[in-house]
Amino acid sequence: MGSRRQRLVAVHAFVIGLCISMSPLAGKAQSAPASWVCTDTEGNVASLARFLRGHGIDAQAQSMSVGISYGKFSYVLEPKCSDTGLDRLIVHTYFSASERWQGSTELIRFANMLNRKYNFGCFYVDKDGDLALHTNLTLINNVSWEEIKEFLE
């Protein structure tokens, strides 16, 4: 049966192996494809969600988009794919406004100032009165996890 130390090491290794195999992300990062392929089919939302989950992202597929949390922010990704030409991931992120600023003229002016100052998307005040950003990640047929990650960061 071996020494007490050998038994403890064996039990420890077994428990660690069991914990790793029970992890919801176990083995997914290694087996995830390097890039997501954008096709002109209705399965794009589901395939994008699977791709992101394979890279350790909690991705929730909805009818036309995928909701994710990455870093400090939550995003809504809408794949727009075409047989010809450029494909896009339309990206929305939302910044909750305090009650004082929610839907205010000052917040609208702030969004307009951001739009004049930065040229990478469109800031706006959403229907709930919060600040939002709409931007695009442009691609041709596929995009790697590294490219998505760098874009979100």
CSV table of N, CA and C in Angstrom, one decimal:
chain,number,residue,atom,x,y,z
A,1,MET,N,0.8,-1.2,0.0
A,1,MET,CA,0.0,0.0,0.0
A,1,MET,C,0.9,1.3,0.0
A,2,GLY,N,2.1,1.2,0.4
A,2,GLY,CA,3.0,2.3,0.4
A,2,GLY,C,3.0,3.1,1.7
A,3,SER,N,3.9,4.0,1.8
A,3,SER,CA,3.9,4.8,3.0
A,3,SER,C,2.8,5.8,3.1
A,4,ARG,N,2.6,6.3,4.3
A,4,ARG,CA,1.5,7.3,4.5
A,4,ARG,C,1.7,8.5,3.5
A,5,ARG,N,2.9,9.0,3.4
A,5,ARG,CA,3.2,10.1,2.5
A,5,ARG,C,2.8,9.8,1.0
A,6,GLN,N,3.2,8.6,0.5
A,6,GLN,CA,2.8,8.2,-0.8
A,6,GLN,C,1.3,8.1,-1.0
A,7,ARG,N,0.6,7.6,0.0
A,7,ARG,CA,-0.9,7.6,0.0
A,7,ARG,C,-1.5,9.0,-0.1
A,8,LEU,N,-0.9,9.9,0.7
A,8,LEU,CA,-1.4,11.3,0.7
A,8,LEU,C,-1.1,12.0,-0.6
A,9,VAL,N,0.0,11.7,-1.2
A,9,VAL,CA,0.4,12.3,-2.5
A,9,VAL,C,-0.6,11.8,-3.5
A,10,ALA,N,-0.9,10.5,-3.5
A,10,ALA,CA,-1.8,9.8,-4.5
A,10,ALA,C,-3.2,10.4,-4.3
A,11,VAL,N,-3.7,10.6,-3.0
A,11,VAL,CA,-5.0,11.2,-2.8
A,11,VAL,C,-5.1,12.6,-3.3
A,12,HIS,N,-4.0,13.4,-3.0
A,12,HIS,CA,-3.9,14.8,-3.4
A,12,HIS,C,-4.0,14.9,-4.9
A,13,ALA,N,-3.3,14.0,-5.6
A,13,ALA,CA,-3.3,14.1,-7.1
A,13,ALA,C,-4.6,13.7,-7.6
A,14,PHE,N,-5.3,12.7,-7.0
A,14,PHE,CA,-6.6,12.3,-7.4
A,14,PHE,C,-7.6,13.4,-7.2
A,15,VAL,N,-7.6,14.1,-6.1
A,15,VAL,CA,-8.5,15.2,-5.8
A,15,VAL,C,-8.3,16.4,-6.8
A,16,ILE,N,-7.0,16.7,-7.0
A,16,ILE,CA,-6.7,17.8,-8.0
A,16,ILE,C,-7.2,17.4,-9.4
A,17,GLY,N,-7.0,16.2,-9.8
A,17,GLY,CA,-7.5,15.7,-11.1
A,17,GLY,C,-9.0,15.7,-11.2
A,18,LEU,N,-9.7,15.4,-10.1
A,18,LEU,CA,-11.1,15.4,-10.0
A,18,LEU,C,-11.6,16.8,-10.1
A,19,CYS,N,-11.0,17.7,-9.4
A,19,CYS,CA,-11.5,19.1,-9.4
A,19,CYS,C,-11.3,19.7,-10.8
A,20,ILE,N,-10.2,19.4,-11.5
A,20,ILE,CA,-9.9,19.9,-12.8
A,20,ILE,C,-10.9,19.4,-13.8
A,21,SER,N,-11.2,18.1,-13.7
A,21,SER,CA,-12.1,17.5,-14.7
A,21,SER,C,-13.6,17.9,-14.5
A,22,MET,N,-13.9,18.4,-13.2
A,22,MET,CA,-15.2,18.9,-13.0
A,22,MET,C,-15.4,20.4,-13.3
A,23,SER,N,-14.3,21.1,-13.5
A,23,SER,CA,-14.4,22.5,-13.9
A,23,SER,C,-15.1,22.7,-15.2
A,24,PRO,N,-16.0,23.7,-15.2
A,24,PRO,CA,-16.8,23.9,-16.5
A,24,PRO,C,-15.9,24.3,-17.6
A,25,LEU,N,-14.7,24.8,-17.4
A,25,LEU,CA,-13.8,25.1,-18.5
A,25,LEU,C,-12.7,24.1,-18.7
A,26,ALA,N,-12.8,22.9,-18.1
A,26,ALA,CA,-11.7,21.9,-18.2
A,26,ALA,C,-11.5,21.5,-19.6
A,27,GLY,N,-10.3,21.7,-20.0
A,27,GLY,CA,-9.8,21.3,-21.4
A,27,GLY,C,-10.3,22.1,-22.5
A,28,LYS,N,-11.2,23.1,-22.3
A,28,LYS,CA,-11.8,23.8,-23.4
A,28,LYS,C,-10.8,24.8,-24.0
A,29,ALA,N,-10.0,25.5,-23.2
A,29,ALA,CA,-9.1,26.4,-23.8
A,29,ALA,C,-8.1,25.8,-24.7
A,30,GLN,N,-7.7,24.5,-24.4
A,30,GLN,CA,-6.7,23.9,-25.2
A,30,GLN,C,-7.3,23.4,-26.5
A,31,SER,N,-8.6,23.0,-26.5
A,31,SER,CA,-9.2,22.4,-27.6
A,31,SER,C,-10.0,23.5,-28.4
A,32,ALA,N,-10.1,24.7,-28.0
A,32,ALA,CA,-10.8,25.7,-28.7
A,32,ALA,C,-10.1,26.1,-30.0
A,33,PRO,N,-10.9,26.3,-31.0
A,33,PRO,CA,-10.3,26.7,-32.3
A,33,PRO,C,-9.6,28.0,-32.2
A,34,ALA,N,-8.6,28.2,-33.0
A,34,ALA,CA,-7.8,29.5,-32.9
A,34,ALA,C,-8.6,30.7,-33.4
A,35,SER,N,-9.6,30.4,-34.3
A,35,SER,CA,-10.4,31.6,-34.8
A,35,SER,C,-11.8,31.1,-35.0
A,36,TRP,N,-12.7,32.1,-35.1
A,36,TRP,CA,-14.1,31.9,-35.3
A,36,TRP,C,-14.4,32.3,-36.8
A,37,VAL,N,-15.1,31.4,-37.5
A,37,VAL,CA,-15.4,31.6,-38.9
A,37,VAL,C,-16.8,32.2,-39.0
A,38,CYS,N,-16.9,33.3,-39.7
A,38,CYS,CA,-18.1,34.0,-39.9
A,38,CYS,C,-18.7,33.6,-41.2
A,39,THR,N,-19.9,32.9,-41.2
A,39,THR,CA,-20.5,32.5,-42.4
A,39,THR,C,-21.9,33.1,-42.5
A,40,ASP,N,-22.5,33.0,-43.7
A,40,ASP,CA,-23.8,33.7,-43.9
A,40,ASP,C,-24.9,32.7,-43.6
A,41,THR,N,-24.9,32.1,-42.4
A,41,THR,CA,-25.9,31.2,-41.9
A,41,THR,C,-26.5,31.7,-40.6
A,42,GLU,N,-27.7,31.1,-40.2
A,42,GLU,CA,-28.3,31.5,-39.0
A,42,GLU,C,-27.6,31.0,-37.8
A,43,GLY,N,-26.6,30.1,-37.9
A,43,GLY,CA,-25.9,29.5,-36.8
A,43,GLY,C,-24.8,30.4,-36.2
A,44,ASN,N,-24.6,31.6,-36.7
A,44,ASN,CA,-23.5,32.4,-36.3
A,44,ASN,C,-23.5,32.8,-34.8
A,45,VAL,N,-24.7,33.1,-34.3
A,45,VAL,CA,-24.8,33.4,-32.9
A,45,VAL,C,-24.3,32.3,-32.0
A,46,ALA,N,-24.9,31.1,-32.3
A,46,ALA,CA,-24.5,29.9,-31.5
A,46,ALA,C,-23.1,29.5,-31.7
A,47,SER,N,-22.5,29.6,-32.9
A,47,SER,CA,-21.1,29.2,-33.1
A,47,SER,C,-20.2,30.3,-32.4
A,48,LEU,N,-20.6,31.5,-32.4
A,48,LEU,CA,-19.8,32.6,-31.8
A,48,LEU,C,-19.8,32.3,-30.3
A,49,ALA,N,-20.9,32.0,-29.7
A,49,ALA,CA,-21.0,31.7,-28.2
A,49,ALA,C,-20.2,30.5,-27.9
A,50,ARG,N,-20.2,29.4,-28.7
A,50,ARG,CA,-19.4,28.2,-28.4
A,50,ARG,C,-17.9,28.6,-28.5
A,51,PHE,N,-17.5,29.4,-29.5
A,51,PHE,CA,-16.1,29.8,-29.7
A,51,PHE,C,-15.6,30.6,-28.5
A,52,LEU,N,-16.4,31.5,-28.0
A,52,LEU,CA,-16.0,32.3,-26.8
A,52,LEU,C,-16.0,31.5,-25.6
A,53,ARG,N,-16.9,30.6,-25.4
A,53,ARG,CA,-16.9,29.7,-24.2
A,53,ARG,C,-15.6,28.8,-24.2
A,54,GLY,N,-15.2,28.4,-25.4
A,54,GLY,CA,-14.0,27.6,-25.6
A,54,GLY,C,-12.8,28.3,-25.1
A,55,HIS,N,-12.9,29.6,-25.1
A,55,HIS,CA,-11.7,30.5,-24.7
A,55,HIS,C,-12.0,31.0,-23.2
A,56,GLY,N,-12.9,30.4,-22.5
A,56,GLY,CA,-13.1,30.7,-21.1
A,56,GLY,C,-14.0,31.9,-20.8
A,57,ILE,N,-14.7,32.3,-21.8
A,57,ILE,CA,-15.6,33.5,-21.6
A,57,ILE,C,-17.0,33.0,-21.4
A,58,ASP,N,-17.7,33.5,-20.4
A,58,ASP,CA,-19.1,33.2,-20.1
A,58,ASP,C,-19.9,33.9,-21.2
A,59,ALA,N,-20.4,33.2,-22.2
A,59,ALA,CA,-21.1,33.8,-23.3
A,59,ALA,C,-22.6,33.2,-23.3
A,60,GLN,N,-23.5,34.2,-23.4
A,60,GLN,CA,-24.9,33.8,-23.4
A,60,GLN,C,-25.5,34.2,-24.8
A,61,ALA,N,-25.8,33.1,-25.5
A,61,ALA,CA,-26.4,33.3,-26.9
A,61,ALA,C,-27.9,33.8,-26.7
A,62,GLN,N,-28.2,34.8,-27.5
A,62,GLN,CA,-29.6,35.3,-27.5
A,62,GLN,C,-30.0,35.2,-29.0
A,63,SER,N,-31.1,35.7,-29.4
A,63,SER,CA,-31.6,35.4,-30.7
A,63,SER,C,-30.7,36.0,-31.8
A,64,MET,N,-30.2,37.2,-31.7
A,64,MET,CA,-29.4,37.9,-32.7
A,64,MET,C,-28.0,38.3,-32.2
A,65,SER,N,-27.7,38.0,-30.9
A,65,SER,CA,-26.5,38.5,-30.3
A,65,SER,C,-26.0,37.5,-29.3
A,66,VAL,N,-24.7,37.8,-28.8
A,66,VAL,CA,-24.1,37.1,-27.7
A,66,VAL,C,-23.7,38.1,-26.6
A,67,GLY,N,-24.2,37.8,-25.4
A,67,GLY,CA,-23.8,38.7,-24.3
A,67,GLY,C,-22.6,38.1,-23.6
A,68,ILE,N,-21.6,38.9,-23.3
A,68,ILE,CA,-20.4,38.4,-22.6
A,68,ILE,C,-20.0,39.4,-21.5
A,69,SER,N,-19.3,39.0,-20.6
A,69,SER,CA,-18.5,39.8,-19.6
A,69,SER,C,-17.1,39.6,-19.8
A,70,TYR,N,-16.3,40.7,-20.0
A,70,TYR,CA,-14.9,40.5,-20.1
A,70,TYR,C,-14.2,41.7,-19.5
A,71,GLY,N,-13.3,41.5,-18.6
A,71,GLY,CA,-12.7,42.5,-17.8
A,71,GLY,C,-13.7,43.2,-17.0
A,72,LYS,N,-13.8,44.5,-17.0
A,72,LYS,CA,-14.7,45.3,-16.2
A,72,LYS,C,-16.0,45.5,-16.8
A,73,PHE,N,-16.2,45.1,-18.1
A,73,PHE,CA,-17.4,45.5,-18.8
A,73,PHE,C,-18.2,44.3,-19.3
A,74,SER,N,-19.4,44.6,-19.6
A,74,SER,CA,-20.3,43.6,-20.3
A,74,SER,C,-20.5,44.1,-21.7
A,75,TYR,N,-20.6,43.2,-22.6
A,75,TYR,CA,-20.7,43.5,-24.1
A,75,TYR,C,-21.8,42.7,-24.7
A,76,VAL,N,-22.4,43.2,-25.7
A,76,VAL,CA,-23.3,42.5,-26.6
A,76,VAL,C,-22.7,42.5,-28.0
A,77,LEU,N,-22.4,41.3,-28.5
A,77,LEU,CA,-21.8,41.1,-29.8
A,77,LEU,C,-22.8,40.6,-30.8
A,78,GLU,N,-22.9,41.3,-31.9
A,78,GLU,CA,-23.9,40.9,-33.0
A,78,GLU,C,-23.0,40.5,-34.2
A,79,PRO,N,-23.0,39.3,-34.6
A,79,PRO,CA,-22.3,38.9,-35.8
A,79,PRO,C,-23.1,39.3,-37.1
A,80,LYS,N,-22.4,40.0,-38.0
A,80,LYS,CA,-23.0,40.3,-39.3
A,80,LYS,C,-22.1,39.8,-40.4
A,81,CYS,N,-22.5,38.7,-41.0
A,81,CYS,CA,-21.7,37.9,-41.9
A,81,CYS,C,-22.2,38.0,-43.3
A,82,SER,N,-21.3,37.9,-44.3
A,82,SER,CA,-21.7,38.0,-45.7
A,82,SER,C,-20.9,37.0,-46.5
A,83,ASP,N,-21.5,36.5,-47.5
A,83,ASP,CA,-20.8,35.6,-48.5
A,83,ASP,C,-19.7,36.4,-49.2
A,84,THR,N,-20.0,37.7,-49.5
A,84,THR,CA,-19.0,38.5,-50.2
A,84,THR,C,-18.7,39.7,-49.4
A,85,GLY,N,-17.6,40.3,-49.4
A,85,GLY,CA,-17.2,41.5,-48.7
A,85,GLY,C,-16.8,41.3,-47.3
A,86,LEU,N,-16.9,42.4,-46.6
A,86,LEU,CA,-16.5,42.4,-45.2
A,86,LEU,C,-17.5,41.9,-44.2
A,87,ASP,N,-17.1,41.3,-43.1
A,87,ASP,CA,-17.9,40.8,-42.1
A,87,ASP,C,-17.7,41.7,-40.9
A,88,ARG,N,-18.6,41.7,-39.9
A,88,ARG,CA,-18.4,42.5,-38.7
A,88,ARG,C,-18.9,41.8,-37.5
A,89,LEU,N,-18.3,42.2,-36.4
A,89,LEU,CA,-18.9,41.9,-35.1
A,89,LEU,C,-19.3,43.3,-34.6
A,90,ILE,N,-20.6,43.6,-34.5
A,90,ILE,CA,-21.1,44.8,-33.9
A,90,ILE,C,-21.0,44.7,-32.4
A,91,VAL,N,-20.4,45.6,-31.8
A,91,VAL,CA,-20.1,45.5,-30.3
A,91,VAL,C,-20.8,46.7,-29.6
A,92,HIS,N,-21.6,46.4,-28.6
A,92,HIS,CA,-22.3,47.4,-27.8
A,92,HIS,C,-21.8,47.2,-26.3
A,93,THR,N,-21.6,48.2,-25.7
A,93,THR,CA,-21.3,48.2,-24.2
A,93,THR,C,-22.0,49.3,-23.6
A,94,TYR,N,-22.4,49.1,-22.3
A,94,TYR,CA,-23.2,50.1,-21.6
A,94,TYR,C,-22.6,50.5,-20.3
A,95,PHE,N,-22.7,51.8,-20.0
A,95,PHE,CA,-22.1,52.3,-18.8
A,95,PHE,C,-23.3,52.9,-18.0
A,96,SER,N,-23.6,52.3,-16.8
A,96,SER,CA,-24.7,52.8,-16.0
A,96,SER,C,-24.5,54.2,-15.5
A,97,ALA,N,-25.5,55.0,-15.7
A,97,ALA,CA,-25.4,56.4,-15.2
A,97,ALA,C,-26.2,56.5,-13.9
A,98,SER,N,-25.6,57.3,-13.0
A,98,SER,CA,-26.3,57.5,-11.7
A,98,SER,C,-27.7,58.2,-12.0
A,99,GLU,N,-28.6,58.2,-11.1
A,99,GLU,CA,-29.9,58.8,-11.3
A,99,GLU,C,-29.8,60.3,-11.7
A,100,ARG,N,-28.8,61.0,-11.1
A,100,ARG,CA,-28.7,62.4,-11.4
A,100,ARG,C,-28.4,62.6,-12.9
A,101,TRP,N,-27.6,61.7,-13.5
A,101,TRP,CA,-27.2,61.9,-14.9
A,101,TRP,C,-28.0,61.1,-15.9
A,102,GLN,N,-28.8,60.2,-15.4
A,102,GLN,CA,-29.5,59.3,-16.3
A,102,GLN,C,-30.4,60.1,-17.3
A,103,GLY,N,-30.2,59.9,-18.6
A,103,GLY,CA,-31.0,60.6,-19.6
A,103,GLY,C,-30.9,62.1,-19.6
A,104,SER,N,-30.0,62.7,-18.9
A,104,SER,CA,-29.9,64.1,-18.8
A,104,SER,C,-29.3,64.7,-20.1
A,105,THR,N,-29.6,66.0,-20.2
A,105,THR,CA,-29.0,66.8,-21.3
A,105,THR,C,-27.5,66.8,-21.2
A,106,GLU,N,-27.0,66.8,-20.0
A,106,GLU,CA,-25.5,66.8,-19.8
A,106,GLU,C,-24.9,65.5,-20.3
A,107,LEU,N,-25.6,64.4,-20.0
A,107,LEU,CA,-25.1,63.1,-20.5
A,107,LEU,C,-25.1,63.0,-22.0
A,108,ILE,N,-26.1,63.6,-22.6
A,108,ILE,CA,-26.2,63.6,-24.1
A,108,ILE,C,-25.1,64.5,-24.6
A,109,ARG,N,-24.8,65.6,-24.0
A,109,ARG,CA,-23.7,66.5,-24.4
A,109,ARG,C,-22.4,65.8,-24.3
A,110,PHE,N,-22.2,65.0,-23.2
A,110,PHE,CA,-21.0,64.3,-22.9
A,110,PHE,C,-20.8,63.2,-24.0
A,111,ALA,N,-21.9,62.5,-24.4
A,111,ALA,CA,-21.8,61.5,-25.5
A,111,ALA,C,-21.4,62.2,-26.8
A,112,ASN,N,-21.9,63.3,-27.1
A,112,ASN,CA,-21.6,64.1,-28.3
A,112,ASN,C,-20.1,64.5,-28.3
A,113,MET,N,-19.6,65.0,-27.1
A,113,MET,CA,-18.2,65.4,-27.0
A,113,MET,C,-17.3,64.2,-27.2
A,114,LEU,N,-17.7,63.0,-26.7
A,114,LEU,CA,-16.9,61.8,-26.9
A,114,LEU,C,-16.8,61.5,-28.4
A,115,ASN,N,-18.0,61.6,-29.1
A,115,ASN,CA,-18.0,61.3,-30.5
A,115,ASN,C,-17.1,62.3,-31.3
A,116,ARG,N,-17.1,63.5,-30.9
A,116,ARG,CA,-16.2,64.5,-31.6
A,116,ARG,C,-14.8,64.2,-31.3
A,117,LYS,N,-14.5,63.8,-30.1
A,117,LYS,CA,-13.1,63.6,-29.7
A,117,LYS,C,-12.5,62.3,-30.2
A,118,TYR,N,-13.3,61.2,-30.2
A,118,TYR,CA,-12.8,59.9,-30.5
A,118,TYR,C,-13.5,59.3,-31.7
A,119,ASN,N,-12.8,58.7,-32.6
A,119,ASN,CA,-13.3,58.2,-33.8
A,119,ASN,C,-13.2,56.7,-33.9
A,120,PHE,N,-13.8,56.0,-33.0
A,120,PHE,CA,-13.8,54.5,-33.0
A,120,PHE,C,-15.2,53.9,-32.8
A,121,GLY,N,-16.2,54.7,-32.7
A,121,GLY,CA,-17.5,54.2,-32.5
A,121,GLY,C,-18.5,55.3,-32.3
A,122,CYS,N,-19.6,55.0,-31.8
A,122,CYS,CA,-20.7,56.0,-31.6
A,122,CYS,C,-21.2,55.9,-30.1
A,123,PHE,N,-20.9,56.9,-29.4
A,123,PHE,CA,-21.5,57.0,-28.0
A,123,PHE,C,-22.9,57.6,-28.1
A,124,TYR,N,-23.8,57.1,-27.3
A,124,TYR,CA,-25.2,57.6,-27.3
A,124,TYR,C,-25.8,57.3,-25.9
A,125,VAL,N,-26.9,57.9,-25.7
A,125,VAL,CA,-27.7,57.6,-24.5
A,125,VAL,C,-28.8,56.6,-24.8
A,126,ASP,N,-28.8,55.4,-24.2
A,126,ASP,CA,-29.8,54.4,-24.6
A,126,ASP,C,-31.1,54.7,-24.0
A,127,LYS,N,-32.1,53.8,-24.3
A,127,LYS,CA,-33.5,54.0,-23.9
A,127,LYS,C,-33.7,54.0,-22.4
A,128,ASP,N,-32.7,53.5,-21.6
A,128,ASP,CA,-32.8,53.5,-20.2
A,128,ASP,C,-32.1,54.8,-19.6
A,129,GLY,N,-31.5,55.6,-20.5
A,129,GLY,CA,-30.9,56.8,-20.0
A,129,GLY,C,-29.4,56.6,-19.6
A,130,ASP,N,-28.8,55.5,-19.9
A,130,ASP,CA,-27.4,55.2,-19.6
A,130,ASP,C,-26.6,55.5,-20.9
A,131,LEU,N,-25.3,55.7,-20.6
A,131,LEU,CA,-24.3,55.9,-21.7
A,131,LEU,C,-24.0,54.6,-22.4
A,132,ALA,N,-24.0,54.6,-23.7
A,132,ALA,CA,-23.7,53.3,-24.4
A,132,ALA,C,-22.7,53.6,-25.5
A,133,LEU,N,-22.0,52.6,-25.9
A,133,LEU,CA,-21.0,52.7,-27.1
A,133,LEU,C,-21.4,51.6,-28.1
A,134,HIS,N,-21.4,52.0,-29.3
A,134,HIS,CA,-21.6,51.1,-30.4
A,134,HIS,C,-20.4,51.2,-31.3
A,135,THR,N,-19.7,50.1,-31.6
A,135,THR,CA,-18.5,50.1,-32.4
A,135,THR,C,-18.5,48.7,-33.2
A,136,ASN,N,-17.6,48.6,-34.1
A,136,ASN,CA,-17.5,47.4,-35.0
A,136,ASN,C,-16.1,46.8,-35.0
A,137,LEU,N,-16.0,45.5,-35.0
A,137,LEU,CA,-14.8,44.8,-35.3
A,137,LEU,C,-14.9,44.3,-36.7
A,138,THR,N,-14.2,44.8,-37.6
A,138,THR,CA,-14.3,44.4,-39.0
A,138,THR,C,-13.4,43.2,-39.3
A,139,LEU,N,-13.9,42.2,-40.1
A,139,LEU,CA,-13.1,41.1,-40.4
A,139,LEU,C,-13.4,40.5,-41.8
A,140,ILE,N,-12.6,39.7,-42.3
A,140,ILE,CA,-12.9,39.0,-43.5
A,140,ILE,C,-12.9,37.5,-43.2
A,141,ASN,N,-14.1,36.9,-43.1
A,141,ASN,CA,-14.3,35.5,-42.9
A,141,ASN,C,-14.0,34.9,-41.5
A,142,ASN,N,-13.0,35.4,-40.9
A,142,ASN,CA,-12.7,34.8,-39.5
A,142,ASN,C,-11.9,35.8,-38.7
A,143,VAL,N,-12.0,35.6,-37.4
A,143,VAL,CA,-11.3,36.4,-36.4
A,143,VAL,C,-10.7,35.5,-35.3
A,144,SER,N,-9.5,35.8,-34.9
A,144,SER,CA,-8.9,35.0,-33.8
A,144,SER,C,-9.4,35.5,-32.4
A,145,TRP,N,-9.2,34.6,-31.4
A,145,TRP,CA,-9.5,35.0,-30.1
A,145,TRP,C,-8.6,36.2,-29.7
A,146,GLU,N,-7.4,36.1,-30.1
A,146,GLU,CA,-6.4,37.2,-29.7
A,146,GLU,C,-6.9,38.6,-30.3
A,147,GLU,N,-7.4,38.6,-31.5
A,147,GLU,CA,-7.9,39.8,-32.1
A,147,GLU,C,-9.2,40.3,-31.3
A,148,ILE,N,-10.1,39.4,-31.0
A,148,ILE,CA,-11.2,39.8,-30.2
A,148,ILE,C,-10.8,40.4,-28.8
A,149,LYS,N,-9.9,39.7,-28.2
A,149,LYS,CA,-9.4,40.1,-26.9
A,149,LYS,C,-8.8,41.5,-26.9
A,150,GLU,N,-7.9,41.7,-27.9
A,150,GLU,CA,-7.2,43.0,-28.0
A,150,GLU,C,-8.2,44.1,-28.3
A,151,PHE,N,-9.3,43.8,-29.1
A,151,PHE,CA,-10.3,44.8,-29.4
A,151,PHE,C,-11.1,45.2,-28.2
A,152,LEU,N,-11.4,44.2,-27.3
A,152,LEU,CA,-12.2,44.5,-26.1
A,152,LEU,C,-11.3,45.2,-25.1
A,153,GLU,N,-10.1,44.9,-25.1
A,153,GLU,CA,-9.2,45.5,-24.1
A,153,GLU,C,-8.9,46.9,-24.4
